[in-house]
Short mmCIF file of C-alpha atoms and ligand atoms in Angstrom, two decimals:
data_model
loop_
_atom_site.label_atom_id
_atom_site.label_comp_id
_atom_site.label_asym_id
_atom_site.label_seq_id
_atom_site.Cartn_x
_atom_site.Cartn_y
_atom_site.Cartn_z
CA MET P 1 214.19 125.22 49.55
CA PRO P 2 217.78 124.02 50.08
CA GLU P 3 217.92 120.43 51.34
CA ARG P 4 219.84 121.29 54.51
CA LEU P 5 217.17 123.78 55.57
CA ARG P 6 214.37 121.30 55.16
CA GLY P 7 213.14 120.03 58.51
CA ARG P 8 214.63 123.00 60.39
CA LEU P 9 212.03 125.53 59.37
CA PRO P 10 208.64 125.29 61.11
CA ASP P 11 206.04 123.51 59.05
CA PRO P 12 203.13 125.95 58.61
CA THR P 13 200.71 123.10 57.94
CA ARG P 14 201.48 121.51 61.30
CA ASN P 15 199.15 122.92 63.88
CA ARG P 16 199.40 121.80 67.46
CA LEU P 17 195.74 122.65 67.99
CA ALA P 18 194.68 120.47 65.08
CA GLY P 19 191.93 118.12 66.19
CA VAL P 20 190.82 120.29 69.14
CA PRO P 21 187.18 121.27 68.58
CA LEU P 22 186.47 124.96 68.07
CA ARG P 23 184.08 124.86 71.05
CA THR P 24 186.85 123.70 73.41
CA ARG P 25 189.31 126.24 71.97
CA LEU P 26 186.93 129.15 72.51
CA VAL P 27 186.02 128.11 76.07
CA VAL P 28 189.65 127.48 77.04
CA ALA P 29 190.74 130.77 75.42
CA SER P 30 188.13 132.79 77.34
CA ILE P 31 189.06 131.10 80.64
CA VAL P 32 192.78 131.62 80.08
CA LEU P 33 192.19 135.25 79.12
CA LEU P 34 190.09 135.90 82.21
CA ALA P 35 192.66 134.12 84.40
CA VAL P 36 195.41 136.39 83.04
CA VAL P 37 193.24 139.49 83.65
CA CYS P 38 192.43 138.35 87.22
CA LEU P 39 196.08 137.65 87.86
CA VAL P 40 197.21 141.07 86.62
CA VAL P 41 194.41 143.04 88.32
CA GLY P 42 194.74 141.05 91.57
CA GLY P 43 198.54 141.26 91.58
CA VAL P 44 198.63 145.00 90.88
CA SER P 45 195.95 145.69 93.55
CA LEU P 46 197.83 143.67 96.14
CA LEU P 47 201.13 145.37 95.33
CA LEU P 48 199.53 148.84 95.54
CA LEU P 49 197.82 148.00 98.82
CA ARG P 50 201.02 146.63 100.29
CA SER P 51 203.04 149.68 99.29
CA TYR P 52 200.35 151.99 100.69
CA LEU P 53 200.25 150.10 103.99
CA LEU P 54 204.04 150.06 104.10
CA GLU P 55 204.12 153.83 103.62
CA GLN P 56 201.71 154.19 106.56
CA ARG P 57 203.85 151.84 108.62
CA ASP P 58 206.94 153.89 107.80
CA GLU P 59 205.21 157.05 109.03
CA GLN P 60 204.30 155.26 112.28
CA LEU P 61 207.87 153.99 112.50
CA ALA P 62 209.25 157.51 112.15
CA GLY P 63 207.05 158.56 115.10
CA ALA P 64 208.17 155.58 117.16
CA GLU P 65 211.77 156.35 116.33
CA GLN P 66 211.38 159.97 117.47
CA ARG P 67 209.78 158.85 120.73
CA ALA P 68 212.58 156.37 121.35
CA ALA P 69 215.22 159.02 120.55
CA ALA P 70 213.60 161.47 122.95
CA ALA P 71 213.44 158.85 125.68
CA TYR P 72 217.08 157.98 125.00
CA SER P 73 218.08 161.64 125.38
CA HIS P 74 216.29 161.73 128.75
CA GLU P 75 218.04 158.53 129.75
CA LEU P 76 221.42 160.08 128.88
CA GLU P 77 220.66 163.09 130.99
CA ASP P 78 219.57 160.91 133.97
CA ARG P 79 222.38 158.38 133.75
CA ASP P 80 225.78 158.74 135.42
CA ASP P 81 228.64 158.43 132.97
CA ASP P 82 230.21 155.54 134.81
CA GLU P 83 226.97 153.65 135.27
CA ASP P 84 227.10 150.26 133.43
CA ILE P 85 224.41 149.25 131.03
CA ASP P 86 222.67 146.02 132.04
CA GLU P 87 222.94 143.71 129.01
CA ASN P 88 220.21 141.42 130.34
CA ALA P 89 217.65 144.20 130.51
CA VAL P 90 215.58 145.75 127.75
CA PRO P 91 216.52 149.29 126.63
CA ASP P 92 214.97 151.91 128.92
CA PHE P 93 213.64 153.86 125.92
CA LEU P 94 211.64 150.79 124.72
CA ASP P 95 208.49 151.67 126.68
CA ALA P 96 208.68 155.39 125.99
CA PRO P 97 205.25 156.98 126.28
CA GLY P 98 203.11 156.48 123.20
CA GLN P 99 204.95 153.41 121.86
CA ALA P 100 202.60 150.83 120.36
CA VAL P 101 202.43 147.13 121.14
CA GLY P 102 205.06 145.23 119.12
CA THR P 103 207.54 148.14 119.00
CA LEU P 104 211.13 146.92 118.95
CA SER P 105 214.10 148.88 120.33
CA ALA P 106 217.77 148.02 120.46
CA ARG P 107 220.95 149.68 121.59
CA ILE P 108 224.08 148.91 119.55
CA VAL P 109 227.40 149.96 121.04
CA ASP P 110 230.72 149.34 119.29
CA GLY P 111 229.12 147.01 116.74
CA GLN P 112 227.49 144.88 119.45
CA VAL P 113 223.84 144.66 120.32
CA LEU P 114 223.93 145.52 124.01
CA GLN P 115 220.23 145.55 124.61
CA ALA P 116 217.25 144.59 122.50
CA GLY P 117 213.60 144.13 123.37
CA LEU P 118 210.05 144.52 122.22
CA LEU P 119 206.66 145.28 123.72
CA ASP P 120 204.68 142.07 123.70
CA PRO P 121 200.91 141.97 122.91
CA ASP P 122 200.17 142.91 126.55
CA GLY P 123 202.48 145.92 126.32
CA VAL P 124 205.05 144.27 128.62
CA PRO P 125 208.70 144.74 127.54
CA ARG P 126 210.38 141.45 126.54
CA ARG P 127 214.07 140.99 125.95
CA ILE P 128 215.42 139.72 122.61
CA GLY P 129 218.73 138.00 122.67
CA GLY P 130 220.97 135.67 120.74
CA ALA P 131 220.75 135.39 116.97
CA ALA P 132 217.57 137.47 116.79
CA ALA P 133 219.32 140.40 118.43
CA ALA P 134 222.48 139.91 116.39
CA ALA P 135 220.39 140.07 113.20
CA LEU P 136 219.67 143.75 113.98
CA LEU P 137 223.29 144.59 113.13
CA ALA P 138 222.37 144.06 109.48
CA VAL P 139 220.19 147.21 109.43
CA PRO P 140 222.11 150.08 107.78
CA THR P 141 222.45 153.12 110.03
CA ASP P 142 221.25 155.64 107.46
CA GLY P 143 217.91 156.41 109.10
CA GLU P 144 215.97 154.74 106.23
CA PRO P 145 213.38 152.05 106.99
CA TYR P 146 214.34 148.46 106.07
CA THR P 147 212.42 145.20 106.21
CA LEU P 148 214.00 142.30 108.05
CA ASP P 149 212.75 138.84 108.85
CA ILE P 150 213.98 138.39 112.42
CA GLU P 151 214.32 134.82 113.57
CA ARG P 152 211.53 133.69 115.96
CA VAL P 153 210.24 137.30 116.05
CA GLY P 154 208.86 137.84 112.58
CA ASP P 155 208.89 140.45 109.81
CA TYR P 156 209.87 143.92 111.03
CA ARG P 157 210.25 147.36 109.52
CA LEU P 158 213.37 148.81 111.15
CA ILE P 159 215.24 152.10 111.31
CA ALA P 160 218.78 152.35 112.72
CA GLU P 161 220.27 155.73 113.58
CA GLU P 162 223.61 156.60 115.01
CA ARG P 163 223.48 159.01 117.91
CA PRO P 164 226.18 161.66 118.50
CA ASP P 165 227.60 159.41 121.29
CA ASP P 166 228.23 156.65 118.64
CA VAL P 167 225.45 154.56 120.05
CA VAL P 168 223.16 153.14 117.36
CA LEU P 169 219.47 153.08 118.24
CA VAL P 170 217.33 150.61 116.35
CA THR P 171 213.56 151.04 116.32
CA GLY P 172 211.14 148.70 114.63
CA LEU P 173 207.47 148.01 114.08
CA PRO P 174 206.05 144.58 113.19
CA LEU P 175 204.75 143.87 109.69
CA ASP P 176 202.55 140.88 110.64
CA GLU P 177 199.36 142.94 110.64
CA LEU P 178 200.21 144.36 107.21
CA ASP P 179 201.05 140.88 105.89
CA GLY P 180 197.78 139.63 107.40
CA ILE P 181 195.75 142.28 105.59
CA VAL P 182 197.50 141.67 102.27
CA GLY P 183 197.20 137.87 102.72
CA ARG P 184 193.49 138.12 103.52
CA LEU P 185 192.88 140.30 100.46
CA ALA P 186 194.90 137.87 98.30
CA ARG P 187 192.67 135.01 99.51
CA VAL P 188 189.50 136.99 98.80
CA VAL P 189 190.77 137.99 95.35
CA GLY P 190 191.74 134.36 94.67
CA ILE P 191 188.33 133.00 95.70
CA VAL P 192 186.44 135.66 93.71
CA ALA P 193 188.67 135.06 90.67
CA LEU P 194 188.16 131.29 90.91
CA ALA P 195 184.39 131.70 91.16
CA GLY P 196 184.54 134.11 88.22
CA LEU P 197 186.56 131.63 86.19
CA ILE P 198 184.15 128.77 86.91
CA LEU P 199 181.19 130.98 86.05
CA THR P 200 182.88 132.19 82.87
CA GLY P 201 183.75 128.60 81.90
CA VAL P 202 180.16 127.42 82.28
CA ALA P 203 178.65 130.53 80.67
CA SER P 204 181.05 130.53 77.73
CA ALA P 205 180.53 126.78 77.20
CA VAL P 206 176.76 127.34 77.00
CA LEU P 207 177.13 130.47 74.85
CA VAL P 208 179.61 128.88 72.46
CA ARG P 209 177.39 125.80 72.14
CA LEU P 210 174.41 128.00 71.31
CA SER P 211 176.39 130.15 68.86
CA LEU P 212 177.85 127.14 67.09
CA ARG P 213 174.50 125.45 66.63
CA PRO P 214 173.93 127.02 63.17
CA LEU P 215 177.46 125.98 62.18
CA ARG P 216 176.65 122.41 63.20
CA ARG P 217 173.52 122.52 61.04
CA VAL P 218 175.58 123.77 58.08
CA ALA P 219 178.17 121.06 58.72
CA GLY P 220 175.35 118.49 58.90
CA THR P 221 174.13 119.54 55.46
CA ALA P 222 177.69 119.32 54.08
CA VAL P 223 178.09 115.83 55.57
CA ARG P 224 174.78 114.64 54.11
CA VAL P 225 175.74 116.00 50.67
CA SER P 226 179.15 114.35 50.91
CA ARG P 227 177.43 111.00 51.53
CA LEU P 228 175.37 111.21 48.33
CA ARG P 229 176.53 109.11 45.41
CA LEU P 230 177.25 111.70 42.79
CA ASP P 231 179.42 109.71 40.44
CA ARG P 232 176.76 108.03 38.37
CA GLY P 233 173.16 108.02 37.29
CA GLU P 234 170.51 110.62 37.81
CA VAL P 235 171.52 112.58 40.90
CA ALA P 236 169.04 114.84 42.65
CA VAL P 237 170.78 116.92 45.30
CA ALA P 238 167.83 117.97 47.43
CA GLU P 239 169.95 118.85 50.49
CA ARG P 240 170.23 122.58 51.24
CA VAL P 241 171.29 124.62 54.26
CA PRO P 242 168.05 125.86 55.95
CA ALA P 243 167.17 129.45 54.95
CA GLY P 244 167.62 130.63 58.56
CA ASP P 245 171.30 129.73 58.42
CA THR P 246 172.09 131.64 55.23
CA ASP P 247 171.89 135.21 56.52
CA PRO P 248 174.89 136.94 54.88
CA ARG P 249 175.21 139.34 57.82
CA THR P 250 176.54 136.51 60.01
CA GLU P 251 179.72 134.50 59.46
CA VAL P 252 177.90 131.18 59.62
CA GLY P 253 175.24 132.58 57.28
CA GLN P 254 177.95 133.39 54.74
CA VAL P 255 179.27 129.82 54.93
CA GLY P 256 175.71 128.44 54.66
CA ALA P 257 174.88 130.64 51.67
CA ALA P 258 178.18 129.74 49.96
CA LEU P 259 177.52 126.04 50.58
CA ASN P 260 174.04 126.35 49.08
CA ARG P 261 175.49 128.10 46.03
CA MET P 262 178.08 125.37 45.69
CA ILE P 263 175.42 122.65 45.95
CA GLU P 264 173.39 124.45 43.26
CA HIS P 265 176.43 124.55 40.97
CA VAL P 266 177.27 120.91 41.61
CA ALA P 267 173.65 119.88 41.01
CA ALA P 268 173.56 121.89 37.77
CA ALA P 269 176.88 120.38 36.62
CA LEU P 270 175.69 116.88 37.49
CA GLY P 271 172.43 117.49 35.65
CA ALA P 272 174.34 118.65 32.56
CA ARG P 273 176.67 115.65 32.79
CA GLN P 274 173.74 113.30 33.19
CA ALA P 275 171.96 114.85 30.19
CA SER P 276 175.02 114.52 27.96
CA GLU P 277 175.64 110.97 29.19
CA THR P 278 172.05 109.99 28.50
CA GLN P 279 172.30 111.55 25.07
CA LEU P 280 175.51 109.70 24.34
CA ARG P 281 174.10 106.41 25.59
CA GLN P 282 170.98 106.87 23.54
CA PHE P 283 173.09 107.64 20.51
CA LEU P 284 175.20 104.54 21.12
CA ALA P 285 172.15 102.35 21.62
CA ASP P 286 170.45 103.79 18.52
CA ALA P 287 173.62 103.46 16.44
CA SER P 288 174.18 99.87 17.58
CA HIS P 289 170.57 99.06 16.91
CA GLU P 290 170.64 100.65 13.47
CA LEU P 291 173.84 98.80 12.58
CA ARG P 292 172.27 95.42 13.23
CA THR P 293 170.11 95.47 10.10
CA PRO P 294 172.79 96.40 7.52
CA LEU P 295 175.18 93.95 9.22
CA ALA P 296 172.62 91.17 8.97
CA ALA P 297 172.13 92.07 5.31
CA ILE P 298 175.89 92.03 4.58
CA ARG P 299 176.19 88.67 6.31
CA GLY P 300 173.24 87.30 4.38
CA TYR P 301 174.57 88.49 1.04
CA ALA P 302 178.08 87.16 1.81
CA GLU P 303 176.59 83.75 2.66
CA LEU P 304 174.44 83.83 -0.45
CA ALA P 305 177.42 84.67 -2.63
CA GLY P 306 179.43 81.90 -0.93
CA ARG P 307 176.73 79.35 -1.69
CA SER P 308 176.67 80.31 -5.38
CA THR P 309 177.23 77.34 -7.72
CA GLU P 310 178.83 79.63 -10.30
CA PRO P 311 182.63 79.31 -10.41
CA VAL P 312 184.19 82.11 -8.35
CA PRO P 313 187.85 83.12 -8.65
CA PRO P 314 189.82 81.99 -5.56
CA ASP P 315 190.71 85.54 -4.46
CA VAL P 316 187.02 86.57 -4.64
CA ALA P 317 186.07 83.45 -2.61
CA HIS P 318 188.75 84.41 -0.03
CA ALA P 319 187.45 88.01 0.11
CA LEU P 320 183.91 86.73 0.64
CA ARG P 321 185.08 84.50 3.54
CA ARG P 322 186.85 87.49 5.12
CA VAL P 323 183.76 89.66 4.69
CA SER P 324 181.72 86.94 6.36
CA SER P 325 184.06 86.50 9.35
CA GLN P 326 184.61 90.25 9.89
CA THR P 327 180.87 90.83 9.69
CA GLU P 328 180.39 88.17 12.35
CA ARG P 329 182.92 89.90 14.57
CA MET P 330 181.33 93.28 14.00
CA THR P 331 177.89 91.87 14.75
CA SER P 332 179.11 90.53 18.08
CA LEU P 333 180.79 93.87 18.86
CA VAL P 334 177.61 95.77 18.04
CA GLU P 335 175.56 93.36 20.18
CA ASP P 336 177.99 93.88 23.10
CA MET P 337 177.84 97.66 22.77
CA LEU P 338 174.05 97.61 22.56
CA LEU P 339 173.84 95.45 25.67
CA LEU P 340 176.19 97.72 27.62
CA ALA P 341 174.32 100.84 26.51
CA ARG P 342 171.04 99.27 27.63
CA ILE P 343 172.40 98.22 31.04
CA ASP P 344 173.93 101.69 31.49
CA ALA P 345 170.58 103.25 30.69
CA GLY P 346 169.12 101.22 33.55
CA ARG P 347 166.93 99.11 31.26
CA PRO P 348 165.33 96.58 33.66
CA LEU P 349 166.57 92.99 33.45
CA ALA P 350 164.24 90.03 33.40
CA ARG P 351 163.46 88.70 36.88
CA GLU P 352 162.77 85.01 36.69
CA PRO P 353 164.02 82.00 38.67
CA VAL P 354 167.26 80.88 37.07
CA ASP P 355 168.66 77.39 37.64
CA LEU P 356 172.35 78.27 37.89
CA SER P 357 173.39 74.58 38.07
CA GLN P 358 171.85 73.96 34.67
CA LEU P 359 173.31 77.22 33.37
CA VAL P 360 176.84 76.20 34.43
CA VAL P 361 176.48 72.69 32.97
CA ASP P 362 175.30 74.12 29.62
CA ALA P 363 177.97 76.83 29.52
CA VAL P 364 180.78 74.35 30.29
CA SER P 365 179.57 71.89 27.71
CA ASP P 366 179.43 74.73 25.10
CA ALA P 367 182.93 75.78 26.08
CA HIS P 368 184.09 72.17 25.83
CA ALA P 369 182.71 71.96 22.31
CA ALA P 370 184.41 75.23 21.37
CA GLY P 371 187.75 74.34 22.99
CA PRO P 372 188.28 70.58 22.91
CA ASP P 373 192.02 71.03 23.53
CA HIS P 374 191.40 72.40 27.07
CA ARG P 375 190.52 70.25 30.06
CA TRP P 376 187.13 71.26 31.47
CA THR P 377 186.04 70.31 35.00
CA LEU P 378 182.94 71.08 37.01
CA ALA P 379 182.19 71.28 40.74
CA LEU P 380 178.52 71.60 41.60
CA PRO P 381 176.76 71.25 44.95
CA GLY P 382 174.28 68.37 45.38
CA ASP P 383 171.20 70.61 45.37
CA ALA P 384 170.20 72.78 42.48
CA VAL P 385 171.28 76.40 42.97
CA THR P 386 168.79 79.00 41.83
CA VAL P 387 168.66 82.79 41.85
CA VAL P 388 166.13 85.28 40.59
CA GLY P 389 167.46 87.19 37.60
CA ASP P 390 167.97 87.33 33.86
CA ALA P 391 168.92 83.85 32.65
CA ALA P 392 170.21 85.01 29.25
CA ARG P 393 172.45 87.69 30.79
CA LEU P 394 173.77 85.44 33.55
CA GLY P 395 174.47 82.81 30.91
CA GLN P 396 176.43 85.45 29.02
CA VAL P 397 178.52 86.21 32.11
CA LEU P 398 179.48 82.56 32.39
CA ALA P 399 180.07 82.26 28.65
CA ASN P 400 182.37 85.31 28.69
CA LEU P 401 184.40 83.99 31.64
CA LEU P 402 184.71 80.52 30.09
CA ALA P 403 185.55 82.03 26.68
CA ASN P 404 188.37 84.03 28.30
CA ALA P 405 189.71 80.91 30.00
CA ARG P 406 189.69 79.23 26.60
CA VAL P 407 190.90 82.07 24.38
CA HIS P 408 193.59 83.60 26.60
CA THR P 409 195.25 80.33 27.72
CA PRO P 410 197.22 77.76 25.75
CA SER P 411 195.88 74.34 24.79
CA GLY P 412 195.93 71.80 27.61
CA THR P 413 195.00 74.36 30.26
CA THR P 414 192.64 73.02 32.90
CA VAL P 415 189.56 75.17 33.45
CA ARG P 416 187.30 74.58 36.41
CA ALA P 417 183.81 75.97 36.89
CA GLU P 418 182.46 75.98 40.44
CA LEU P 419 179.12 76.76 41.95
CA GLY P 420 178.53 77.20 45.66
CA LYS P 421 176.04 78.52 48.18
CA GLY P 422 176.98 80.81 51.06
CA SER P 423 174.89 82.56 53.66
CA GLY P 424 172.51 84.72 51.65
CA GLU P 425 174.62 84.53 48.52
CA VAL P 426 175.48 82.30 45.62
CA MET P 427 179.03 81.97 44.35
CA MET P 428 180.09 81.13 40.80
CA ALA P 429 183.78 80.78 40.01
CA VAL P 430 185.81 80.11 36.88
CA LEU P 431 189.42 79.08 37.53
CA ASP P 432 192.20 78.16 35.17
CA ASP P 433 195.87 77.26 35.48
CA GLY P 434 196.90 79.31 32.46
CA PRO P 435 199.56 82.05 32.29
CA GLY P 436 197.40 84.55 34.18
CA ILE P 437 196.40 88.15 33.49
CA PRO P 438 199.29 90.63 33.07
CA ALA P 439 199.81 92.54 36.35
CA GLU P 440 199.48 95.95 34.64
CA LEU P 441 196.12 94.93 33.15
CA LEU P 442 194.67 93.37 36.31
CA PRO P 443 193.47 96.59 38.05
CA ARG P 444 191.46 97.71 34.99
CA VAL P 445 190.52 94.32 33.59
CA PHE P 446 186.78 95.01 34.07
CA GLY P 447 187.08 98.31 32.19
CA ARG P 448 185.68 98.76 28.70
CA PHE P 449 188.03 97.85 25.85
CA ALA P 450 190.64 96.70 28.36
CA ARG P 451 192.49 93.79 26.85
CA GLY P 452 195.86 92.17 26.94
CA ASP P 453 198.31 92.65 24.16
CA SER P 454 199.17 89.01 23.71
CA SER P 455 199.24 87.65 20.22
CA ARG P 456 196.63 85.11 21.29
CA SER P 457 194.24 87.91 22.22
CA ARG P 458 194.81 89.68 18.94
CA ALA P 459 194.45 86.47 16.99
CA ALA P 460 191.19 85.72 18.81
CA GLY P 461 189.90 89.11 17.60
CA SER P 462 189.09 90.10 21.14
CA THR P 463 187.55 93.51 21.75
CA GLY P 464 187.96 93.89 25.50
CA LEU P 465 184.24 94.13 26.26
CA GLY P 466 183.64 90.61 27.64
CA LEU P 467 184.55 91.33 31.27
CA ALA P 468 182.98 94.81 31.15
CA ILE P 469 179.67 93.15 30.19
CA ALA P 470 180.09 90.49 32.89
CA HIS P 471 180.74 93.25 35.45
CA ALA P 472 177.75 95.35 34.34
CA VAL P 473 175.38 92.36 34.38
CA VAL P 474 176.53 91.16 37.82
CA VAL P 475 176.28 94.66 39.31
CA ALA P 476 172.81 95.07 37.77
CA HIS P 477 171.88 91.89 39.63
CA GLY P 478 173.14 93.43 42.90
CA GLY P 479 176.19 91.17 43.00
CA THR P 480 179.97 91.52 42.78
CA ILE P 481 182.62 90.11 40.52
CA SER P 482 186.28 89.88 41.49
CA VAL P 483 189.46 88.51 40.01
CA ASP P 484 192.66 87.11 41.40
CA SER P 485 195.41 86.14 39.04
CA VAL P 486 198.98 84.92 39.23
CA PRO P 487 200.79 82.82 36.64
CA GLY P 488 199.33 79.32 36.99
CA CYS P 489 196.11 80.37 38.68
CA THR P 490 193.45 82.81 37.56
CA ALA P 491 190.16 82.90 39.43
CA PHE P 492 187.07 84.95 38.60
CA VAL P 493 184.49 84.85 41.39
CA VAL P 494 180.92 86.08 40.95
CA ARG P 495 178.77 86.56 44.04
CA LEU P 496 175.04 87.09 43.66
CA PRO P 497 172.47 87.69 46.35
CA ALA P 498 170.61 84.39 46.87
CA ASP P 499 167.28 86.02 46.12
CA SER P 500 168.40 88.32 43.31
N1 LIG W 601 191.48 83.65 32.11
C1 LIG W 601 192.31 84.57 31.61
N2 LIG W 601 193.62 84.29 31.47
C2 LIG W 601 194.47 85.23 30.98
N3 LIG W 601 194.09 86.48 30.60
C3 LIG W 601 192.80 86.79 30.71
C4 LIG W 601 191.84 85.88 31.23
N4 LIG W 601 190.61 86.49 31.23
C5 LIG W 601 190.83 87.74 30.74
N5 LIG W 601 192.11 87.91 30.42
C6 LIG W 601 192.72 89.17 29.91
O1 LIG W 601 191.80 90.21 30.13
C7 LIG W 601 191.54 90.92 28.94
C8 LIG W 601 190.11 91.42 28.95
O2 LIG W 601 189.20 90.38 28.85
P1 LIG W 601 187.80 90.64 28.20
O3 LIG W 601 187.00 89.41 28.25
O4 LIG W 601 187.20 91.86 28.81
O5 LIG W 601 188.17 91.03 26.72
P2 LIG W 601 188.64 90.09 25.59
O6 LIG W 601 188.52 88.68 26.01
O7 LIG W 601 190.01 90.57 25.22
O8 LIG W 601 187.62 90.47 24.45
P3 LIG W 601 186.10 89.99 24.31
O9 LIG W 601 185.80 89.14 25.49
O10 LIG W 601 185.35 91.24 24.27
O11 LIG W 601 186.06 89.25 23.06
C9 LIG W 601 191.81 89.93 27.85
O12 LIG W 601 192.19 90.59 26.66
C10 LIG W 601 192.96 89.10 28.41
O13 LIG W 601 194.19 89.71 28.17
MG1 LIG W 602 186.71 87.91 26.72
#
């Protein structure tokens, strides 16, 4: 997409209704739909009724107009030509026989309303003057009915007709009754529609809730499956959508059945993964175990050959020393791999009271002996700190952390081992003021075979399993291990449950 168009086109992934529950959407949609239907049906009915009533009114108006015209003709015959028309009186033809209450009549001469009046509710003629009378001039004189809102008089249907003597007769009938009928019907329609809308709202809310119940059950199953830990170990996915919600004839049933199929597939895949992992672990454990014996033999023979009193050529003596040291390294690597394979296989650890204070003192003094060029300090609480666990493995955690602080830092580095007690947990920390762990290595430092590329590491023959073992042992004890490292300060902190 060209850059300049980006941002102008609508984003199809952006939905304004996102986050609105389906239940609310369905209820609101049904109410809105019904409201539109009510509005259209009500509006059309009212319009039809009004036009029908208006037609009736126009017929009545035509009758009234004829009666007024007839009365006017009589008046012309009876009146002397020079007789003046009284402008303060109502037109004589207003109360012609048969005229209904409310009928309006006016006489317009030379563009002026000379007389105007209407029959009030008691049938008594009443004069209309001023602006109300003047408004009648607006009615076209084409004999067609027009609607006019006359000031202080009300809505009227009016016909104006020019007589042969140039006098314009205006006749009108009120529309208030018609408006009243239409208004009353509009109110009734409105009330019925409102009641219908409320009823529909409640009924659709209940119906939608009932219809969505199976979907909620399916969603519940999906949520429970999503909460299972599927990433490691033996995973048994026992969750399934209930059989009643897997009927393929219904939409929800199709989702439920598909979800069940997916769970089956995932469970099968996890089972296969678990089987191959177990096989691999077993192979690793067996291989490591099998390697121990030949390695011990090689070491033994190398030592034996080294102790020989027979003169040995210097290059053979050097080769024997190399064999001895590489065998030692390989033995430790095989031991590490065997330990990791056993922890991975969930082999139970020993559960005995372990005096961590003693463990730390011993580990630091061993480290001191191995690295006399470093400065070793200790911070222990007054009371002995104990946990329940595997003393040998926990000792190995400490030894690995202290070995790292010795091997991966230059001489003269200060290393500090700390032991502390928190609420429900015990904290062991190993800190040093060495160069720190490279930033790119830090996130995966507890991974297997993760090691720095420094020449010191290579020289120390490191394998990158020390921290992986520490991590596995601590996790197997139900604890956590974390690291924080910047140049000048590296801190490994182990937290173990106090009763682990
Ligand atoms: N205290 C530390 N200071 C600097 N770097 C460290 C420290 N501890 C660990 N590291 C870095 O983390 C890497 C991984 O450590 P880990 O103990 O897992 O393996 P290793 O020490 O290289 O080998 P192994 O312990 O198996 O002999 C090390 O190679 C080193 O680069
Ligand atoms: Mg190490």
